[in-house]
Amino acid sequence: MLVMSSGIVKADVYVDLSQADEISIVNTKIEQNYTFKIDEPATPNTVAKFEAHEKDKLGSSYNHNLPFNKEVIIAANKTAIEPALIHALITVESRHNPRALSKKGAYGLMQLMPETSRRFKVLNKDDPKQNVLAGALYLRELLNLFNGDLKLSLAAYNAGPAAVKRCGGKVPPYRETLDYVPKVMKYYQQYS
């Protein structure tokens, strides 16, 4: 999508990760197969001019009313993951409670395990910005690992990538994971 306004031009980038041995990157949506879209940000001196337009591109207006939307937008911009997907994960993982703690030791909005937090350099586990960014970085890693397959990536976020691999690249047959993936997908669709 090419946008021109007041002499300013910006272009989106579409990336297809469906092939294991090559990555296709284009600036026009020729095929429906693209895995994710990178919205080109406005240059710093044009942010104010495009503020209303950019907000429209960040998902439904409902997202703007969700808690921690600012943190989600920052993480989305750094990971090229749609804000709606990050919000969906947060909804299912913690119901937007930054102090949520699971029986297994996962904590925060994105329910990070301590090892994941260390790997993504979370210095303050109570900081929602760090928690959301680390969770989004982990999800981006999983999306790359599973060639953009969202359901497998979500299953891996819940059960771990080793469990998905042990099950032959399928969603593990754990009740929690079988419930988790459709819940996240439902909220993702709702927030998109």
Tab-separated table of N, CA and C in Angstrom, residues 15-152:
chain	number	residue	atom	x	y	z
A	15	VAL	N	5.957	-9.555	3.562
A	15	VAL	CA	6.976	-10.593	3.649
A	15	VAL	C	6.290	-11.953	3.617
A	16	ASP	N	6.782	-12.835	2.753
A	16	ASP	CA	6.262	-14.196	2.648
A	16	ASP	C	7.316	-15.153	3.167
A	17	LEU	N	7.022	-15.781	4.308
A	17	LEU	CA	7.948	-16.744	4.905
A	17	LEU	C	7.447	-18.176	4.701
A	18	SER	N	6.514	-18.374	3.760
A	18	SER	CA	5.922	-19.697	3.605
A	18	SER	C	6.883	-20.717	3.016
A	19	GLN	N	7.889	-20.277	2.327
A	19	GLN	CA	8.883	-21.189	1.771
A	19	GLN	C	10.024	-21.350	2.761
A	20	ALA	N	10.456	-22.577	2.974
A	20	ALA	CA	11.507	-22.837	3.959
A	20	ALA	C	12.867	-22.314	3.525
A	21	ASP	N	13.112	-22.278	2.213
A	21	ASP	CA	14.459	-21.936	1.765
A	21	ASP	C	14.609	-20.519	1.224
A	22	GLU	N	13.527	-19.752	1.168
A	22	GLU	CA	13.676	-18.375	0.696
A	22	GLU	C	12.619	-17.483	1.321
A	23	ILE	N	12.946	-16.209	1.402
A	23	ILE	CA	12.027	-15.209	1.927
A	23	ILE	C	11.730	-14.243	0.791
A	24	SER	N	10.447	-14.016	0.543
A	24	SER	CA	10.049	-13.066	-0.489
A	24	SER	C	9.616	-11.771	0.175
A	25	ILE	N	10.159	-10.653	-0.312
A	25	ILE	CA	9.815	-9.350	0.228
A	25	ILE	C	9.387	-8.474	-0.942
A	26	VAL	N	8.176	-7.900	-0.844
A	26	VAL	CA	7.669	-7.026	-1.897
A	26	VAL	C	7.026	-5.810	-1.254
A	27	ASN	N	6.811	-4.767	-2.056
A	27	ASN	CA	6.167	-3.577	-1.509
A	27	ASN	C	4.731	-3.418	-1.989
A	28	THR	N	4.222	-4.415	-2.713
A	28	THR	CA	2.819	-4.428	-3.100
A	28	THR	C	2.252	-5.798	-2.787
A	29	LYS	N	0.995	-5.823	-2.476
A	29	LYS	CA	0.347	-7.087	-2.105
A	29	LYS	C	-0.099	-7.783	-3.383
A	30	ILE	N	0.804	-8.574	-3.974
A	30	ILE	CA	0.509	-9.272	-5.222
A	30	ILE	C	-0.234	-10.567	-4.931
A	31	GLU	N	0.199	-11.274	-3.919
A	31	GLU	CA	-0.403	-12.555	-3.576
A	31	GLU	C	-0.980	-12.476	-2.169
A	32	GLN	N	-1.861	-13.391	-1.864
A	32	GLN	CA	-2.455	-13.463	-0.534
A	32	GLN	C	-1.562	-14.219	0.449
A	33	ASN	N	-0.406	-14.734	0.014
A	33	ASN	CA	0.419	-15.609	0.838
A	33	ASN	C	1.348	-14.892	1.809
A	34	TYR	N	1.354	-13.582	1.848
A	34	TYR	CA	2.339	-12.948	2.708
A	34	TYR	C	2.081	-13.321	4.161
A	35	THR	N	3.161	-13.513	4.909
A	35	THR	CA	3.084	-13.952	6.298
A	35	THR	C	2.830	-12.774	7.230
A	36	PHE	N	3.504	-11.689	6.999
A	36	PHE	CA	3.242	-10.505	7.793
A	36	PHE	C	3.566	-9.266	6.989
A	37	LYS	N	3.036	-8.156	7.465
A	37	LYS	CA	3.225	-6.891	6.780
A	37	LYS	C	3.970	-5.954	7.710
A	38	ILE	N	4.968	-5.268	7.176
A	38	ILE	CA	5.695	-4.260	7.938
A	38	ILE	C	5.199	-2.909	7.446
A	39	ASP	N	4.574	-2.163	8.330
A	39	ASP	CA	4.133	-0.824	7.970
A	39	ASP	C	5.308	0.115	8.107
A	40	GLU	N	5.620	0.805	7.042
A	40	GLU	CA	6.729	1.751	7.093
A	40	GLU	C	6.321	2.914	7.987
A	41	PRO	N	7.099	3.215	9.016
A	41	PRO	CA	6.730	4.325	9.896
A	41	PRO	C	6.958	5.665	9.209
A	42	ALA	N	6.194	6.641	9.642
A	42	ALA	CA	6.391	7.992	9.128
A	42	ALA	C	7.709	8.522	9.662
A	43	THR	N	8.324	9.428	8.920
A	43	THR	CA	9.558	10.034	9.411
A	43	THR	C	9.221	10.896	10.620
A	44	PRO	N	10.187	11.136	11.526
A	44	PRO	CA	9.890	11.843	12.769
A	44	PRO	C	9.175	13.179	12.588
A	45	ASN	N	9.528	13.937	11.553
A	45	ASN	CA	8.899	15.254	11.396
A	45	ASN	C	7.499	15.167	10.818
A	46	THR	N	7.049	13.972	10.433
A	46	THR	CA	5.698	13.849	9.888
A	46	THR	C	4.784	13.042	10.796
A	47	VAL	N	5.261	12.651	11.968
A	47	VAL	CA	4.453	11.824	12.858
A	47	VAL	C	3.139	12.512	13.199
A	48	ALA	N	3.172	13.789	13.527
A	48	ALA	CA	1.950	14.485	13.896
A	48	ALA	C	0.959	14.515	12.737
A	49	LYS	N	1.457	14.713	11.500
A	49	LYS	CA	0.577	14.773	10.343
A	49	LYS	C	-0.131	13.448	10.107
A	50	PHE	N	0.561	12.353	10.389
A	50	PHE	CA	-0.007	11.046	10.108
A	50	PHE	C	-0.599	10.359	11.332
A	51	GLU	N	-0.597	11.030	12.474
A	51	GLU	CA	-1.011	10.371	13.703
A	51	GLU	C	-2.388	9.721	13.576
A	52	ALA	N	-3.363	10.435	13.076
A	52	ALA	CA	-4.703	9.866	12.954
A	52	ALA	C	-4.707	8.705	11.971
A	53	HIS	N	-3.998	8.866	10.844
A	53	HIS	CA	-3.937	7.797	9.844
A	53	HIS	C	-3.251	6.561	10.404
A	54	GLU	N	-2.152	6.736	11.100
A	54	GLU	CA	-1.416	5.606	11.652
A	54	GLU	C	-2.255	4.858	12.675
A	55	LYS	N	-3.020	5.553	13.485
A	55	LYS	CA	-3.844	4.884	14.480
A	55	LYS	C	-4.833	3.953	13.802
A	56	ASP	N	-5.376	4.370	12.660
A	56	ASP	CA	-6.317	3.527	11.932
A	56	ASP	C	-5.678	2.225	11.493
A	57	LYS	N	-4.383	2.226	11.239
A	57	LYS	CA	-3.697	1.042	10.746
A	57	LYS	C	-3.308	0.075	11.863
A	58	LEU	N	-3.514	0.456	13.101
A	58	LEU	CA	-3.064	-0.369	14.215
A	58	LEU	C	-4.138	-1.326	14.709
A	59	GLY	N	-5.146	-1.584	13.906
A	59	GLY	CA	-6.197	-2.504	14.304
A	59	GLY	C	-7.471	-1.746	14.575
A	60	SER	N	-8.426	-2.439	15.127
A	60	SER	CA	-9.714	-1.809	15.363
A	60	SER	C	-9.585	-0.726	16.422
A	61	SER	N	-10.546	0.167	16.419
A	61	SER	CA	-10.526	1.246	17.410
A	61	SER	C	-10.686	0.684	18.821
A	62	TYR	N	-11.211	-0.522	18.921
A	62	TYR	CA	-11.346	-1.174	20.225
A	62	TYR	C	-9.985	-1.341	20.894
A	63	ASN	N	-8.952	-1.615	20.109
A	63	ASN	CA	-7.607	-1.804	20.671
A	63	ASN	C	-7.133	-0.578	21.427
A	64	HIS	N	-7.499	0.593	20.970
A	64	HIS	CA	-7.018	1.826	21.599
A	64	HIS	C	-7.543	1.966	23.021
A	65	ASN	N	-8.628	1.260	23.315
A	65	ASN	CA	-9.205	1.316	24.655
A	65	ASN	C	-8.706	0.189	25.548
A	66	LEU	N	-7.935	-0.721	25.000
A	66	LEU	CA	-7.411	-1.825	25.808
A	66	LEU	C	-6.262	-1.332	26.676
A	67	PRO	N	-6.130	-1.904	27.864
A	67	PRO	CA	-5.001	-1.511	28.721
A	67	PRO	C	-3.662	-1.815	28.045
A	68	PHE	N	-2.683	-1.019	28.335
A	68	PHE	CA	-1.301	-1.200	27.883
A	68	PHE	C	-1.162	-1.114	26.358
A	69	ASN	N	-2.043	-0.366	25.714
A	69	ASN	CA	-1.972	-0.242	24.259
A	69	ASN	C	-0.658	0.396	23.818
A	70	LYS	N	-0.173	1.375	24.567
A	70	LYS	CA	1.100	2.027	24.209
A	70	LYS	C	2.240	1.016	24.199
A	71	GLU	N	2.311	0.174	25.221
A	71	GLU	CA	3.353	-0.858	25.293
A	71	GLU	C	3.220	-1.856	24.147
A	72	VAL	N	1.988	-2.190	23.808
A	72	VAL	CA	1.731	-3.125	22.704
A	72	VAL	C	2.192	-2.529	21.376
A	73	ILE	N	1.911	-1.260	21.156
A	73	ILE	CA	2.305	-0.611	19.893
A	73	ILE	C	3.828	-0.582	19.779
A	74	ILE	N	4.512	-0.284	20.859
A	74	ILE	CA	5.985	-0.280	20.838
A	74	ILE	C	6.502	-1.665	20.467
A	75	ALA	N	5.971	-2.702	21.111
A	75	ALA	CA	6.401	-4.077	20.824
A	75	ALA	C	6.045	-4.475	19.396
A	76	ALA	N	4.889	-4.071	18.928
A	76	ALA	CA	4.459	-4.402	17.563
A	76	ALA	C	5.405	-3.780	16.540
A	77	ASN	N	5.790	-2.553	16.776
A	77	ASN	CA	6.705	-1.876	15.846
A	77	ASN	C	8.086	-2.524	15.832
A	78	LYS	N	8.530	-3.052	16.963
A	78	LYS	CA	9.860	-3.662	17.027
A	78	LYS	C	9.887	-5.094	16.521
A	79	THR	N	8.728	-5.754	16.463
A	79	THR	CA	8.699	-7.173	16.100
A	79	THR	C	7.932	-7.474	14.820
A	80	ALA	N	7.290	-6.478	14.250
A	80	ALA	CA	6.460	-6.658	13.054
A	80	ALA	C	5.337	-7.674	13.305
A	81	ILE	N	4.794	-7.641	14.508
A	81	ILE	CA	3.632	-8.454	14.854
A	81	ILE	C	2.458	-7.496	15.024
A	82	GLU	N	1.321	-7.872	14.511
A	82	GLU	CA	0.155	-7.010	14.611
A	82	GLU	C	-0.213	-6.755	16.072
A	83	PRO	N	-0.547	-5.513	16.398
A	83	PRO	CA	-0.960	-5.202	17.762
A	83	PRO	C	-2.134	-6.067	18.219
A	84	ALA	N	-3.049	-6.366	17.315
A	84	ALA	CA	-4.211	-7.180	17.678
A	84	ALA	C	-3.792	-8.550	18.196
A	85	LEU	N	-2.742	-9.123	17.624
A	85	LEU	CA	-2.268	-10.433	18.061
A	85	LEU	C	-1.631	-10.342	19.452
A	86	ILE	N	-0.856	-9.302	19.680
A	86	ILE	CA	-0.234	-9.120	21.003
A	86	ILE	C	-1.317	-8.900	22.055
A	87	HIS	N	-2.314	-8.072	21.730
A	87	HIS	CA	-3.421	-7.860	22.667
A	87	HIS	C	-4.158	-9.171	22.945
A	88	ALA	N	-4.343	-9.992	21.914
A	88	ALA	CA	-5.033	-11.277	22.094
A	88	ALA	C	-4.259	-12.170	23.055
A	89	LEU	N	-2.936	-12.215	22.877
A	89	LEU	CA	-2.104	-13.010	23.786
A	89	LEU	C	-2.224	-12.510	25.226
A	90	ILE	N	-2.149	-11.203	25.389
A	90	ILE	CA	-2.243	-10.625	26.730
A	90	ILE	C	-3.592	-10.959	27.362
A	91	THR	N	-4.654	-10.871	26.580
A	91	THR	CA	-5.985	-11.166	27.101
A	91	THR	C	-6.067	-12.597	27.624
A	92	VAL	N	-5.574	-13.532	26.833
A	92	VAL	CA	-5.650	-14.941	27.221
A	92	VAL	C	-4.648	-15.265	28.326
A	93	GLU	N	-3.455	-14.716	28.236
A	93	GLU	CA	-2.404	-15.042	29.200
A	93	GLU	C	-2.674	-14.470	30.594
A	94	SER	N	-3.093	-13.202	30.663
A	94	SER	CA	-3.152	-12.548	31.978
A	94	SER	C	-4.401	-11.716	32.230
A	95	ARG	N	-5.274	-11.638	31.240
A	95	ARG	CA	-6.450	-10.758	31.342
A	95	ARG	C	-6.031	-9.323	31.674
A	96	HIS	N	-4.924	-8.911	31.111
A	96	HIS	CA	-4.362	-7.559	31.260
A	96	HIS	C	-3.949	-7.233	32.701
A	97	ASN	N	-3.578	-8.259	33.442
A	97	ASN	CA	-3.103	-8.051	34.809
A	97	ASN	C	-1.576	-8.108	34.810
A	98	PRO	N	-0.901	-6.968	34.994
A	98	PRO	CA	0.560	-6.955	34.937
A	98	PRO	C	1.221	-7.704	36.094
A	99	ARG	N	0.466	-8.040	37.122
A	99	ARG	CA	1.017	-8.760	38.275
A	99	ARG	C	0.582	-10.236	38.298
A	100	ALA	N	0.010	-10.705	37.186
A	100	ALA	CA	-0.436	-12.109	37.113
A	100	ALA	C	0.747	-13.043	37.309
A	101	LEU	N	0.524	-14.120	38.051
A	101	LEU	CA	1.563	-15.104	38.329
A	101	LEU	C	0.928	-16.493	38.228
A	102	SER	N	1.523	-17.350	37.406
A	102	SER	CA	0.981	-18.701	37.238
A	102	SER	C	1.593	-19.657	38.247
A	103	LYS	N	0.979	-20.832	38.375
A	103	LYS	CA	1.497	-21.868	39.273
A	103	LYS	C	2.869	-22.342	38.822
A	104	LYS	N	3.156	-22.217	37.522
A	104	LYS	CA	4.434	-22.687	36.978
A	104	LYS	C	5.528	-21.619	37.041
A	105	GLY	N	5.179	-20.407	37.512
A	105	GLY	CA	6.179	-19.364	37.668
A	105	GLY	C	6.192	-18.310	36.576
A	106	ALA	N	5.277	-18.412	35.608
A	106	ALA	CA	5.190	-17.384	34.563
A	106	ALA	C	4.551	-16.140	35.177
A	107	TYR	N	4.956	-14.971	34.700
A	107	TYR	CA	4.451	-13.750	35.307
A	107	TYR	C	4.216	-12.657	34.288
A	108	GLY	N	3.417	-11.687	34.701
A	108	GLY	CA	3.186	-10.478	33.920
A	108	GLY	C	2.149	-10.630	32.831
A	109	LEU	N	2.024	-9.580	32.058
A	109	LEU	CA	1.024	-9.511	31.000
A	109	LEU	C	1.144	-10.651	30.002
A	110	MET	N	2.373	-10.978	29.617
A	110	MET	CA	2.612	-12.019	28.612
A	110	MET	C	2.966	-13.362	29.238
A	111	GLN	N	2.895	-13.448	30.566
A	111	GLN	CA	3.174	-14.684	31.294
A	111	GLN	C	4.503	-15.310	30.879
A	112	LEU	N	5.562	-14.564	31.101
A	112	LEU	CA	6.904	-15.011	30.748
A	112	LEU	C	7.467	-15.935	31.815
A	113	MET	N	8.083	-16.999	31.377
A	113	MET	CA	8.822	-17.857	32.290
A	113	MET	C	10.144	-17.152	32.607
A	114	PRO	N	10.727	-17.403	33.775
A	114	PRO	CA	11.976	-16.732	34.140
A	114	PRO	C	13.085	-16.896	33.102
A	115	GLU	N	13.217	-18.097	32.508
A	115	GLU	CA	14.274	-18.311	31.500
A	115	GLU	C	14.060	-17.417	30.279
A	116	THR	N	12.789	-17.279	29.869
A	116	THR	CA	12.466	-16.435	28.712
A	116	THR	C	12.793	-14.981	29.036
A	117	SER	N	12.469	-14.546	30.238
A	117	SER	CA	12.774	-13.169	30.648
A	117	SER	C	14.269	-12.896	30.604
A	118	ARG	N	15.043	-13.839	31.098
A	118	ARG	CA	16.500	-13.657	31.077
A	118	ARG	C	17.002	-13.596	29.634
A	119	ARG	N	16.491	-14.497	28.806
A	119	ARG	CA	16.958	-14.545	27.417
A	119	ARG	C	16.679	-13.242	26.671
A	120	PHE	N	15.558	-12.612	26.980
A	120	PHE	CA	15.198	-11.370	26.295
A	120	PHE	C	15.493	-10.140	27.148
A	121	LYS	N	16.357	-10.318	28.139
A	121	LYS	CA	16.927	-9.222	28.928
A	121	LYS	C	15.902	-8.338	29.640
A	122	VAL	N	14.917	-8.983	30.260
A	122	VAL	CA	13.969	-8.248	31.092
A	122	VAL	C	14.665	-7.961	32.414
A	123	LEU	N	14.893	-6.695	32.705
A	123	LEU	CA	15.592	-6.295	33.917
A	123	LEU	C	14.646	-6.088	35.094
A	124	ASN	N	13.422	-5.650	34.791
A	124	ASN	CA	12.432	-5.396	35.831
A	124	ASN	C	11.174	-6.173	35.486
A	125	LYS	N	10.944	-7.276	36.168
A	125	LYS	CA	9.814	-8.143	35.828
A	125	LYS	C	8.469	-7.471	36.047
A	126	ASP	N	8.428	-6.394	36.810
A	126	ASP	CA	7.175	-5.679	37.040
A	126	ASP	C	6.913	-4.562	36.028
A	127	ASP	N	7.813	-4.389	35.062
A	127	ASP	CA	7.660	-3.348	34.049
A	127	ASP	C	6.868	-3.899	32.861
A	128	PRO	N	5.626	-3.439	32.657
A	128	PRO	CA	4.811	-3.949	31.554
A	128	PRO	C	5.463	-3.772	30.178
A	129	LYS	N	6.170	-2.675	29.979
A	129	LYS	CA	6.814	-2.439	28.679
A	129	LYS	C	7.838	-3.530	28.385
A	130	GLN	N	8.673	-3.869	29.360
A	130	GLN	CA	9.677	-4.918	29.168
A	130	GLN	C	9.015	-6.282	28.981
A	131	ASN	N	7.964	-6.549	29.742
A	131	ASN	CA	7.271	-7.834	29.666
A	131	ASN	C	6.622	-8.020	28.296
A	132	VAL	N	5.929	-7.003	27.826
A	132	VAL	CA	5.245	-7.101	26.528
A	132	VAL	C	6.263	-7.233	25.402
A	133	LEU	N	7.328	-6.450	25.453
A	133	LEU	CA	8.336	-6.530	24.400
A	133	LEU	C	8.996	-7.911	24.381
A	134	ALA	N	9.356	-8.429	25.539
A	134	ALA	CA	9.988	-9.751	25.592
A	134	ALA	C	9.036	-10.830	25.079
A	135	GLY	N	7.773	-10.747	25.453
A	135	GLY	CA	6.793	-11.716	24.966
A	135	GLY	C	6.616	-11.636	23.464
A	136	ALA	N	6.594	-10.418	22.931
A	136	ALA	CA	6.460	-10.240	21.481
A	136	ALA	C	7.714	-10.736	20.754
A	137	LEU	N	8.886	-10.483	21.315
A	137	LEU	CA	10.126	-10.989	20.712
A	137	LEU	C	10.141	-12.514	20.697
A	138	TYR	N	9.652	-13.111	21.769
A	138	TYR	CA	9.572	-14.568	21.836
A	138	TYR	C	8.585	-15.095	20.796
A	139	LEU	N	7.434	-14.438	20.673
A	139	LEU	CA	6.461	-14.856	19.663
A	139	LEU	C	7.048	-14.706	18.259
A	140	ARG	N	7.787	-13.621	18.001
A	140	ARG	CA	8.415	-13.446	16.686
A	140	ARG	C	9.397	-14.588	16.425
A	141	GLU	N	10.158	-14.967	17.441
A	141	GLU	CA	11.091	-16.086	17.311
A	141	GLU	C	10.342	-17.376	16.951
A	142	LEU	N	9.219	-17.605	17.602
A	142	LEU	CA	8.417	-18.807	17.332
A	142	LEU	C	7.807	-18.761	15.937
A	143	LEU	N	7.326	-17.595	15.522
A	143	LEU	CA	6.781	-17.458	14.166
A	143	LEU	C	7.850	-17.778	13.126
A	144	ASN	N	9.060	-17.312	13.366
A	144	ASN	CA	10.162	-17.620	12.447
A	144	ASN	C	10.489	-19.108	12.472
A	145	LEU	N	10.518	-19.696	13.659
A	145	LEU	CA	10.838	-21.114	13.816
A	145	LEU	C	9.825	-22.010	13.112
A	146	PHE	N	8.549	-21.625	13.182
A	146	PHE	CA	7.490	-22.437	12.591
A	146	PHE	C	6.986	-21.857	11.264
A	147	ASN	N	7.894	-21.172	10.558
A	147	ASN	CA	7.625	-20.674	9.203
A	147	ASN	C	6.326	-19.877	9.091
A	148	GLY	N	6.046	-19.060	10.098
A	148	GLY	CA	4.887	-18.184	10.058
A	148	GLY	C	3.570	-18.867	10.393
A	149	ASP	N	3.596	-20.138	10.747
A	149	ASP	CA	2.360	-20.846	11.102
A	149	ASP	C	1.882	-20.338	12.465
A	150	LEU	N	0.828	-19.546	12.456
A	150	LEU	CA	0.372	-18.886	13.670
A	150	LEU	C	-0.120	-19.890	14.709
A	151	LYS	N	-0.870	-20.886	14.298
A	151	LYS	CA	-1.399	-21.850	15.272
A	151	LYS	C	-0.278	-22.635	15.948
A	152	LEU	N	0.712	-23.057	15.180
A	152	LEU	CA	1.838	-23.773	15.791
A	152	LEU	C	2.648	-22.852	16.690
